[in-house]
Coordinates of C-alpha atoms and ligand atoms in Angstrom, one line a residue:
Chain J
M1 CA -18.7 -49.5 -7.3
I2 CA -16.8 -46.8 -9.2
T3 CA -13.1 -46.7 -9.9
V4 CA -12.0 -43.1 -9.1
C5 CA -8.3 -43.0 -10.0
R6 CA -5.0 -44.5 -9.0
V7 CA -3.9 -43.9 -5.4
E8 CA -0.9 -41.9 -6.5
D9 CA -3.1 -39.6 -8.4
L10 CA -4.8 -38.4 -5.2
P11 CA -2.0 -37.1 -3.0
P12 CA -2.6 -36.0 0.6
G13 CA -4.4 -32.7 0.8
E14 CA -6.1 -33.2 -2.5
A15 CA -9.7 -33.9 -3.6
V16 CA -11.3 -35.3 -6.7
R17 CA -14.9 -34.8 -7.8
V18 CA -16.8 -37.8 -9.2
T19 CA -19.8 -36.9 -11.4
E20 CA -20.3 -40.0 -13.5
D21 CA -22.5 -42.9 -12.5
V22 CA -23.5 -41.2 -9.2
P23 CA -26.9 -39.8 -8.2
A24 CA -25.3 -36.6 -7.1
P25 CA -21.6 -35.4 -7.4
V26 CA -19.3 -37.0 -4.8
A27 CA -16.0 -35.6 -3.5
V28 CA -13.2 -38.0 -2.6
F29 CA -10.5 -36.6 -0.3
N30 CA -7.1 -37.7 0.7
A31 CA -6.8 -36.4 4.3
D32 CA -3.2 -37.0 5.3
G33 CA -3.3 -40.5 3.9
E34 CA -6.9 -41.4 4.9
L35 CA -9.5 -41.5 2.1
Y36 CA -13.0 -40.2 2.6
A37 CA -15.9 -39.6 0.3
V38 CA -18.9 -37.3 0.9
D39 CA -21.5 -35.7 -1.3
D40 CA -19.8 -32.9 -3.1
T41 CA -22.4 -30.2 -2.8
C42 CA -22.5 -28.2 0.5
T43 CA -25.7 -28.8 2.3
H44 CA -26.0 -25.0 2.9
Q45 CA -26.2 -23.6 -0.6
D46 CA -24.5 -24.2 -3.8
A47 CA -20.7 -24.9 -3.6
S48 CA -18.5 -27.8 -4.5
L49 CA -16.6 -29.1 -1.5
A50 CA -13.9 -30.6 -3.6
D51 CA -12.9 -26.9 -4.0
G52 CA -12.8 -26.4 -0.3
W53 CA -10.0 -26.1 2.2
L54 CA -8.9 -29.4 3.7
E55 CA -7.5 -29.4 7.3
G56 CA -7.1 -32.7 9.1
C57 CA -10.4 -34.4 8.4
L58 CA -12.4 -31.2 8.2
I59 CA -13.4 -29.7 4.9
E60 CA -14.3 -26.1 4.8
C61 CA -16.8 -24.9 2.2
P62 CA -15.2 -22.5 -0.3
L63 CA -18.3 -20.2 -0.2
H64 CA -19.4 -19.5 3.4
A65 CA -16.9 -21.5 5.4
S66 CA -19.1 -24.1 7.0
A67 CA -16.8 -27.0 8.0
F68 CA -17.8 -30.6 7.8
D69 CA -16.2 -33.6 9.5
L70 CA -15.4 -36.1 6.7
R71 CA -15.7 -39.1 9.0
T72 CA -19.3 -38.4 9.9
G73 CA -20.5 -35.7 7.3
L74 CA -21.7 -33.6 10.2
P75 CA -21.3 -29.8 10.0
T76 CA -19.1 -28.4 12.8
C77 CA -20.3 -24.8 12.4
L78 CA -23.0 -22.7 10.8
P79 CA -24.4 -21.8 8.3
A80 CA -24.7 -25.4 7.2
K81 CA -27.1 -27.4 9.4
A82 CA -27.6 -30.6 7.6
A83 CA -25.1 -33.5 7.3
L84 CA -23.5 -34.6 4.2
R85 CA -24.0 -38.2 3.0
T86 CA -20.8 -40.2 3.5
H87 CA -19.7 -43.0 1.2
R88 CA -17.3 -45.9 1.6
V89 CA -13.9 -45.8 -0.2
T90 CA -11.6 -48.7 -0.6
V91 CA -8.3 -49.3 -2.4
E92 CA -7.9 -52.4 -4.6
D93 CA -4.9 -53.1 -6.8
G94 CA -3.7 -49.5 -6.3
E95 CA -7.0 -48.0 -7.4
I96 CA -9.4 -46.0 -5.4
R97 CA -12.9 -47.5 -5.5
L98 CA -16.0 -45.5 -4.4
H99 CA -19.1 -47.4 -3.0
V100 CA -21.9 -44.9 -3.2
S101 CA -24.4 -45.2 -0.5
V102 CA -28.0 -44.2 -1.0
G103 CA -30.6 -42.9 1.4
E104 CA -30.4 -40.4 4.2
P105 CA -27.2 -39.0 5.6
A106 CA -25.9 -40.4 8.9
Chain A
M1 CA -24.9 -7.3 33.1
R2 CA -28.2 -9.1 33.3
S3 CA -30.0 -8.1 30.1
V4 CA -29.0 -7.3 26.6
A5 CA -31.2 -5.8 23.9
V6 CA -30.3 -6.3 20.2
V7 CA -31.9 -3.8 17.7
G8 CA -32.1 -5.4 14.3
A9 CA -33.2 -9.0 13.7
S10 CA -31.2 -10.0 10.7
L11 CA -27.8 -11.6 10.1
A12 CA -25.7 -9.5 12.4
G13 CA -28.4 -9.4 15.2
L14 CA -28.9 -13.2 15.2
S15 CA -25.2 -13.8 15.0
T16 CA -24.8 -11.6 18.1
V17 CA -27.4 -13.6 20.0
R18 CA -25.6 -16.8 19.0
A19 CA -22.3 -15.5 20.1
L20 CA -23.6 -14.2 23.4
R21 CA -25.0 -17.7 24.3
A22 CA -21.9 -19.4 23.0
E23 CA -19.8 -17.2 25.4
G24 CA -22.0 -18.3 28.2
F25 CA -24.2 -15.2 28.7
D26 CA -27.2 -16.5 30.6
G27 CA -29.1 -13.2 31.2
S28 CA -32.2 -12.1 29.3
L29 CA -32.0 -11.4 25.6
T30 CA -34.5 -9.2 23.6
V31 CA -34.2 -8.7 19.9
I32 CA -36.2 -5.9 18.2
G33 CA -36.7 -6.2 14.5
A34 CA -38.6 -3.8 12.2
E35 CA -39.6 -6.6 9.8
R36 CA -42.3 -9.0 10.6
H37 CA -40.2 -12.0 9.6
E38 CA -37.9 -14.1 11.7
P39 CA -34.2 -13.6 10.6
Y40 CA -33.7 -14.7 7.0
D41 CA -30.9 -14.7 4.5
R42 CA -30.6 -11.8 2.0
P43 CA -28.1 -12.9 -0.6
P44 CA -30.6 -15.2 -2.3
L45 CA -33.1 -12.3 -2.7
S46 CA -31.2 -11.1 -5.8
K47 CA -30.4 -14.7 -7.0
G48 CA -32.2 -18.0 -6.4
F49 CA -35.2 -16.5 -4.6
L50 CA -35.8 -13.8 -7.2
K51 CA -35.4 -16.4 -9.9
G52 CA -37.9 -18.8 -8.2
D53 CA -35.5 -21.6 -7.5
V54 CA -35.6 -21.0 -3.7
D55 CA -38.7 -20.4 -1.6
A56 CA -39.1 -18.1 1.4
D57 CA -38.9 -21.0 3.9
A58 CA -35.4 -21.9 2.6
L59 CA -34.1 -18.4 3.5
A60 CA -34.7 -18.9 7.3
L61 CA -31.4 -18.4 9.2
G62 CA -32.4 -20.3 12.3
S63 CA -34.8 -23.0 13.3
P64 CA -37.5 -23.3 15.9
E65 CA -35.3 -25.7 18.0
E66 CA -32.4 -23.3 17.9
Y67 CA -34.6 -20.4 18.9
Q68 CA -35.9 -22.4 21.8
D69 CA -32.3 -23.0 22.9
L70 CA -31.3 -19.4 22.5
D71 CA -34.1 -18.3 24.8
V72 CA -34.7 -14.9 23.2
R73 CA -37.6 -12.6 23.5
W74 CA -38.4 -11.5 19.9
L75 CA -40.2 -8.3 19.3
L76 CA -40.8 -8.4 15.6
G77 CA -42.6 -5.9 13.4
R78 CA -41.5 -3.3 15.9
T79 CA -39.1 -0.5 15.4
A80 CA -36.8 1.1 18.0
V81 CA -37.4 4.8 17.7
R82 CA -35.2 6.1 20.6
L83 CA -32.3 5.1 22.9
D84 CA -32.0 7.0 26.1
P85 CA -28.6 8.7 26.6
R86 CA -27.6 6.3 29.4
A87 CA -28.4 3.4 27.1
T88 CA -30.7 1.8 29.7
A89 CA -34.0 2.0 27.9
L90 CA -35.2 1.7 24.3
T91 CA -38.5 3.2 23.1
L92 CA -40.4 1.3 20.4
D93 CA -42.8 2.6 17.8
D94 CA -45.8 1.4 19.7
G95 CA -44.7 3.4 22.8
R96 CA -43.4 0.4 24.7
Q97 CA -40.2 0.8 26.7
V98 CA -37.5 -2.0 26.9
Q99 CA -35.2 -1.7 29.9
T100 CA -31.8 -3.1 29.4
D101 CA -28.2 -3.2 30.7
A102 CA -26.6 -3.2 27.3
V103 CA -27.5 -2.5 23.7
V104 CA -26.3 -4.0 20.4
I105 CA -27.0 -1.9 17.3
A106 CA -27.5 -4.2 14.3
T107 CA -29.9 -2.1 12.2
G108 CA -28.1 -2.5 8.9
A109 CA -28.8 -0.2 6.1
T110 CA -31.7 0.8 3.7
P111 CA -31.4 1.4 0.0
R112 CA -31.0 4.9 -1.4
T113 CA -33.6 6.0 -3.7
I114 CA -33.6 8.6 -6.5
A115 CA -35.9 11.6 -7.0
G116 CA -39.0 11.3 -9.1
T117 CA -40.0 7.8 -8.2
D118 CA -42.8 8.7 -5.8
G119 CA -46.2 7.4 -6.7
L120 CA -45.0 5.4 -9.7
R121 CA -45.6 1.7 -9.6
G122 CA -43.0 -0.7 -11.1
I123 CA -40.0 1.1 -9.5
H124 CA -38.2 -1.1 -6.9
T125 CA -35.3 -1.2 -4.5
L126 CA -34.2 -4.5 -3.1
R127 CA -33.2 -5.1 0.5
T128 CA -35.9 -7.1 2.2
L129 CA -38.0 -10.2 1.5
D130 CA -41.0 -8.0 1.0
D131 CA -39.1 -6.0 -1.6
A132 CA -38.1 -9.3 -3.3
H133 CA -41.6 -10.6 -3.4
A134 CA -42.8 -7.4 -5.0
L135 CA -40.0 -7.3 -7.5
R136 CA -40.4 -11.0 -8.4
A137 CA -44.2 -10.4 -9.0
D138 CA -43.3 -7.6 -11.5
L139 CA -40.6 -9.6 -13.2
V140 CA -42.8 -12.6 -13.9
S141 CA -45.9 -10.6 -14.9
G142 CA -45.1 -10.9 -18.5
R143 CA -43.5 -7.4 -18.7
P144 CA -40.7 -7.5 -21.2
H145 CA -38.3 -4.7 -20.3
L146 CA -36.3 -4.1 -17.2
V147 CA -34.1 -1.1 -16.6
V148 CA -31.6 -1.4 -13.7
I149 CA -30.1 1.8 -12.4
G150 CA -26.7 1.1 -10.9
A151 CA -24.3 -1.5 -12.0
G152 CA -23.0 -2.5 -8.6
F153 CA -23.3 -6.0 -7.2
I154 CA -27.0 -5.9 -6.5
G155 CA -27.9 -4.3 -9.8
A156 CA -25.7 -6.8 -11.6
E157 CA -27.2 -9.8 -9.9
V158 CA -30.8 -8.5 -10.5
A159 CA -29.9 -8.0 -14.2
S160 CA -28.4 -11.5 -14.4
T161 CA -31.5 -13.1 -12.7
A162 CA -33.9 -11.2 -14.9
R163 CA -32.0 -12.3 -18.0
A164 CA -32.3 -15.9 -16.9
L165 CA -36.1 -15.2 -16.6
G166 CA -36.0 -14.2 -20.3
L167 CA -36.4 -10.5 -19.8
E168 CA -34.8 -7.8 -21.9
V169 CA -32.5 -5.8 -19.6
T170 CA -30.7 -2.5 -19.8
I171 CA -28.4 -1.2 -17.0
V172 CA -27.7 2.5 -16.6
E173 CA -24.5 3.4 -14.6
A174 CA -23.4 6.9 -13.7
T175 CA -19.7 6.1 -13.5
A176 CA -17.5 5.3 -16.4
V177 CA -16.5 1.9 -15.2
P178 CA -18.9 -0.3 -13.1
L179 CA -17.5 -1.8 -9.9
E180 CA -14.5 0.4 -10.1
R181 CA -14.7 1.4 -6.4
A182 CA -14.8 -2.3 -5.4
L183 CA -12.5 -4.0 -7.9
G184 CA -10.5 -1.2 -9.5
R185 CA -10.7 0.0 -13.1
E186 CA -9.3 -3.0 -15.0
M187 CA -11.1 -5.7 -13.1
G188 CA -14.3 -3.6 -12.9
R189 CA -14.3 -3.5 -16.6
I190 CA -13.6 -7.2 -16.9
C191 CA -16.4 -8.3 -14.5
S192 CA -18.9 -5.9 -16.0
G193 CA -18.1 -7.5 -19.3
L194 CA -20.3 -10.4 -18.2
H195 CA -23.4 -8.3 -19.0
A196 CA -22.5 -7.9 -22.7
D197 CA -21.6 -11.7 -22.8
H198 CA -25.2 -12.4 -21.8
G199 CA -27.0 -9.9 -24.0
V200 CA -27.6 -7.2 -21.4
R201 CA -27.1 -3.7 -22.6
L202 CA -24.9 -1.6 -20.3
L203 CA -24.9 2.2 -20.6
C204 CA -22.1 3.8 -18.6
G205 CA -21.2 7.4 -17.7
I206 CA -24.8 8.6 -17.9
G207 CA -27.1 9.8 -15.2
V208 CA -30.9 9.4 -14.8
R209 CA -33.0 12.6 -15.0
G210 CA -36.4 11.2 -14.3
F211 CA -39.1 8.8 -15.2
T212 CA -42.1 8.9 -17.5
G213 CA -45.5 7.3 -16.9
T214 CA -48.5 8.5 -14.9
D215 CA -49.4 5.7 -12.5
R216 CA -47.0 3.1 -13.6
V217 CA -43.4 3.7 -14.9
E218 CA -43.1 3.6 -18.7
G219 CA -39.7 5.0 -19.3
V220 CA -36.4 6.2 -17.8
L221 CA -35.2 9.6 -19.0
L222 CA -31.5 9.9 -19.2
D223 CA -29.3 13.0 -18.7
D224 CA -28.5 13.2 -22.4
G225 CA -32.3 13.3 -23.3
R226 CA -32.6 9.7 -24.3
L227 CA -35.7 7.8 -23.2
L228 CA -35.4 4.1 -22.3
P229 CA -38.7 2.2 -22.4
A230 CA -39.2 0.4 -19.0
D231 CA -41.9 -1.7 -17.6
V232 CA -40.0 -2.5 -14.4
V233 CA -37.2 -0.4 -12.9
V234 CA -34.8 -1.5 -10.2
V235 CA -32.8 1.2 -8.4
G236 CA -29.5 -0.2 -7.0
V237 CA -27.5 2.9 -6.1
G238 CA -26.1 2.0 -2.7
V239 CA -27.4 2.2 0.8
T240 CA -27.7 4.5 3.8
P241 CA -26.9 3.1 7.3
A242 CA -30.0 2.9 9.5
T243 CA -29.0 5.3 12.3
G244 CA -31.8 7.9 12.3
W245 CA -33.3 6.3 15.5
L246 CA -30.2 7.1 17.4
A247 CA -30.8 10.8 17.4
G248 CA -30.5 12.2 20.9
S249 CA -28.9 9.0 22.3
G250 CA -25.4 10.4 22.4
V251 CA -24.1 7.6 20.3
E252 CA -21.8 9.1 17.7
V253 CA -22.9 8.6 14.1
A254 CA -21.0 9.4 10.9
D255 CA -21.8 7.1 7.9
G256 CA -22.9 4.5 10.3
V257 CA -22.2 4.1 14.0
V258 CA -18.7 5.2 14.9
C259 CA -16.9 2.4 16.7
D260 CA -13.4 1.4 17.7
S261 CA -12.0 -1.8 16.2
G262 CA -13.7 -3.9 19.0
C263 CA -17.1 -2.5 18.0
A264 CA -17.5 -0.3 21.1
T265 CA -19.2 3.0 20.5
N266 CA -18.6 6.2 22.5
V267 CA -21.4 5.2 25.0
P268 CA -20.5 2.5 27.6
R269 CA -22.3 -0.9 27.0
V270 CA -23.4 0.0 23.5
V271 CA -21.7 -1.9 20.6
A272 CA -22.6 -2.0 16.9
V273 CA -22.2 -4.8 14.4
G274 CA -22.8 -5.6 10.7
D275 CA -23.5 -3.2 7.9
V276 CA -24.3 -0.3 10.2
A277 CA -21.0 -0.4 12.1
N278 CA -18.2 1.9 11.0
C279 CA -15.0 0.6 12.5
P280 CA -11.3 1.0 11.8
N281 CA -10.2 -1.9 9.7
Q282 CA -6.8 -3.4 9.5
F283 CA -7.2 -4.3 5.8
T284 CA -8.9 -1.2 4.5
G285 CA -6.4 0.9 6.6
R286 CA -9.2 3.3 7.6
R287 CA -12.7 3.5 9.2
S288 CA -15.0 1.5 7.1
R289 CA -18.5 -0.1 7.0
I290 CA -18.0 -3.6 5.6
E291 CA -21.3 -4.6 3.9
H292 CA -20.7 -8.3 3.5
W293 CA -22.4 -11.3 4.6
T294 CA -19.4 -13.0 6.2
H295 CA -18.6 -9.9 8.1
A296 CA -22.1 -9.8 9.6
T297 CA -21.6 -13.3 10.9
E298 CA -18.1 -12.9 12.2
Q299 CA -17.9 -9.4 13.7
P300 CA -20.5 -10.1 16.4
K301 CA -18.0 -12.4 18.1
T302 CA -15.7 -9.5 18.6
A303 CA -18.5 -7.2 19.7
V304 CA -19.7 -9.8 22.3
R305 CA -16.2 -10.2 23.7
T306 CA -16.1 -6.4 24.1
L307 CA -19.4 -6.3 25.8
L308 CA -18.8 -9.2 28.2
S309 CA -15.3 -8.2 29.1
G310 CA -15.9 -4.5 29.3
T311 CA -12.7 -3.8 27.3
S312 CA -12.4 -3.5 23.6
A313 CA -11.6 -6.9 22.1
A314 CA -9.2 -7.2 19.2
P315 CA -10.8 -8.3 15.9
P316 CA -9.2 -11.4 14.2
P317 CA -6.7 -10.5 11.4
V318 CA -9.1 -11.8 8.7
P319 CA -9.6 -9.9 5.4
P320 CA -13.0 -8.7 4.4
Y321 CA -14.6 -11.3 2.0
F322 CA -17.6 -11.3 -0.3
W323 CA -18.9 -13.2 -3.2
S324 CA -21.4 -12.4 -5.9
D325 CA -23.1 -14.8 -8.3
Q326 CA -23.9 -13.5 -11.8
Y327 CA -24.6 -15.2 -15.1
H328 CA -23.1 -18.6 -13.8
A329 CA -20.0 -16.7 -12.7
R330 CA -19.0 -16.8 -9.1
I331 CA -17.0 -13.7 -8.2
Q332 CA -15.1 -13.7 -4.9
L333 CA -13.0 -10.9 -3.4
A334 CA -10.9 -11.0 -0.3
G335 CA -9.0 -8.0 1.1
H336 CA -9.5 -4.4 0.0
V337 CA -8.8 -2.7 -3.3
S338 CA -7.8 1.0 -3.2
P339 CA -7.4 3.2 -6.2
G340 CA -4.0 2.5 -7.9
D341 CA -3.7 -1.1 -6.6
E342 CA -2.4 -3.3 -9.4
P343 CA -4.0 -6.6 -10.2
R344 CA -2.1 -9.4 -11.8
V345 CA -3.7 -12.5 -13.1
V346 CA -1.9 -15.5 -11.5
E347 CA -4.2 -18.3 -12.7
G348 CA -6.5 -18.8 -15.7
D349 CA -7.3 -16.0 -18.1
V350 CA -9.8 -13.2 -18.1
D351 CA -11.2 -14.1 -21.6
S352 CA -12.4 -17.5 -20.4
R353 CA -14.1 -15.8 -17.3
S354 CA -12.1 -18.2 -15.0
F355 CA -9.2 -16.6 -13.3
V356 CA -7.5 -15.4 -10.1
A357 CA -5.9 -12.0 -9.8
V358 CA -3.8 -10.7 -6.9
Y359 CA -3.6 -7.0 -6.3
R360 CA -0.5 -5.3 -5.0
R361 CA 0.3 -2.0 -3.4
D362 CA 3.9 -0.9 -2.8
G363 CA 4.9 -4.6 -3.3
H364 CA 2.4 -5.9 -0.7
E365 CA -0.4 -8.2 -1.6
V366 CA -3.6 -6.5 -0.6
A367 CA -6.5 -8.3 -2.3
V368 CA -7.4 -11.5 -4.2
L369 CA -10.1 -11.6 -6.9
A370 CA -11.4 -14.8 -8.5
V371 CA -13.9 -15.6 -11.0
N372 CA -15.0 -19.2 -11.1
Q373 CA -11.8 -20.3 -9.3
P374 CA -12.9 -21.1 -5.7
K375 CA -10.1 -23.4 -4.8
M376 CA -7.1 -21.2 -5.8
F377 CA -9.0 -18.2 -4.3
N378 CA -9.4 -19.9 -0.9
R379 CA -5.7 -20.8 -0.9
L380 CA -4.6 -17.3 -1.7
R381 CA -7.0 -15.4 0.5
R382 CA -5.3 -17.0 3.6
T383 CA -2.0 -15.5 2.6
L384 CA -3.3 -11.8 3.0
L385 CA -2.0 -10.0 5.9
P386 CA -3.1 -6.7 7.5
F387 CA -1.3 -3.7 6.2
P388 CA 2.2 -3.0 7.6
S389 CA 2.1 0.6 8.7
A390 CA 4.7 1.4 6.0
V391 CA 2.1 0.8 3.2
R392 CA 0.7 3.9 1.8
I393 CA -3.1 4.0 1.8
P394 CA -4.8 6.5 -0.5
S395 CA -7.4 8.5 1.3
Ligands
FAD401 C1 -30.3 -8.4 -2.2 C2 -29.0 -8.6 -1.4 C3 -28.0 -9.5 -1.8 C4 -26.8 -9.7 -1.2 N1 -25.9 -10.5 -1.6 C5 -24.7 -10.7 -1.0 C6 -23.7 -11.5 -1.5 O1 -23.9 -12.2 -2.5 N2 -22.5 -11.6 -0.8 C7 -22.3 -10.9 0.3 O2 -21.2 -11.0 0.9 N3 -23.2 -10.1 0.9 C8 -24.4 -9.9 0.2 N4 -25.4 -9.1 0.7 C9 -25.1 -8.3 1.9 C10 -25.5 -9.0 3.2 O3 -26.8 -9.5 3.0 C11 -25.5 -7.9 4.4 O4 -24.1 -7.6 4.5 C12 -26.1 -8.4 5.6 O5 -27.5 -8.7 5.5 C13 -25.9 -7.4 6.7 O6 -26.6 -7.8 7.9 P1 -27.0 -6.8 9.0 O7 -27.7 -7.6 10.0 O8 -25.9 -6.0 9.5 O9 -28.0 -5.8 8.3 P2 -29.4 -6.1 7.6 O10 -29.5 -7.4 7.0 O11 -29.7 -4.8 6.8 O12 -30.5 -6.1 8.9 C14 -30.8 -5.0 9.6 C15 -32.2 -5.2 10.2 O13 -32.5 -4.2 11.2 C16 -33.8 -3.8 11.0 N5 -33.9 -2.4 11.6 C17 -33.4 -1.2 11.0 N6 -33.7 -0.3 11.8 C18 -34.3 -0.7 12.9 C19 -34.9 -0.2 14.1 N7 -34.8 1.1 14.4 N8 -35.6 -1.0 15.0 C20 -35.7 -2.3 14.7 N9 -35.2 -2.9 13.7 C21 -34.5 -2.1 12.7 C22 -34.0 -3.9 9.6 O14 -35.4 -3.9 9.3 C23 -33.3 -5.1 9.2 O15 -34.1 -6.2 9.2 C24 -26.6 -8.9 0.0 C25 -27.5 -8.0 0.5 C26 -28.7 -7.8 -0.2 C27 -29.7 -6.9 0.3
FES402 S1 -22.6 -23.0 0.5 FE1 -21.3 -24.1 1.9 S2 -21.4 -22.8 3.7 FE2 -22.8 -21.9 2.3

């Protein structure tokens, strides 16, 4: 379990990239108050989704505009075809905690 | 309309087939492609694939399952050589005829070459997977010196990749400022500064007179008499749209296939898409061929609506967009830069090679350029609007 930051440091619409103590970079999003975490690197090519465009619970890749559903990790349009791995996020004592899952994406 | 033939089996051709099925077209679909390969992605050819980080399988644009669903008849390794004037039949290079109710022209473009390269090994252009295989073989064969002719995006990416492979690289560019046409003078100079940062020699404002070597290239002879030693040469001096096969078809051609903004040509039931299509564009303010990846994926949606409805569909008001990866720098441009447009850095700074600049013309924001700033770039590109007619567009 990784402490990401304090809740107030991740306002709605924002993302934070976690690179320490994780097998691969993870992006944590505040989508209108709901927290989600997915692998940060787009499954299409090489772009960081934390830099993407967040709309509702869809994150659009900043390079070729594939969108992913943060709830499932599934791409909703091409060119990405593979799902992102999703991770569990909780809030404890006002801090965002990331529980990194291992293994295959959903 | 029961059958559609798509000529060109690359990004724009495949995107058209996808769009046709997505719009519910259930007639027969034939795709004719001059290359032997199933559709693959070109951008990595000058980047990860050339470097050796990505293999040919990873370039595939579709999958066997998808192709099964799309239910397309693929005629690969076959070139269309003629379209009859009523656009009801295509003739292929093996003499075969393909009867059709509608035609999509998606033949892209081929690299321009320069005189004096015939019969010399070691001189390359880069457009296809086969080109990239041949170039990669030459780059990793232990030959130390690469000369790139043309400092455009492809030339710059090849130089950057070759540098990462440890080669000594010189770029020769005819104009005084590389990338000036795409980015304007100031930003062209800044982005081409990446070469010097990484130990690549850039010679500007000088033309190429010819080559030395008998069987294999040994040097590049410049207009001022200088001779650059070269073991491998890449010519990246732009492309010519692939329209030769349309001679006699009645389809109007002038720097590509002349279309209206909905991709319709002057011949009924014939549309054109991707690098080959020359359409009026709300962001360039004139007729343009947009040679970008995203355009080749998006424009077919408009073309398909035109084809299926029989009236020219309106394109979405989305600015042209491209990216280029060089020397760990990701360059992104949205909109269109014309001579005289003034860039202003709004985030970061140019010396750190991490910045966003917004270009203005007559007080209107016309383009956004970013280097290593994807987040801000994507925020700002969404604010670009088509030109109001009051804005002066230099011709
Ligand atoms: C090396 C390289 C790197 C690139 N990098 C970037 C990048 O970083 N960012 C970006 O935005 N864009 C990039 N691009 C541009 C992008 O790849 C093109 O815009 C895109 O490929 C255009 O797709 P298209 O289908 O219109 O044309 P093409 O990809 O050129 O495909 C046309 C196809 O038609 C076939 N054909 C031609 N004539 C005939 C005929 N008569 N009969 C049958 N088949 C025919 C050709 O063989 C070809 O396969 C790059 C291009 C190259 C070459
Ligand atoms: S890298 Fe994300 S869509 Fe291509």
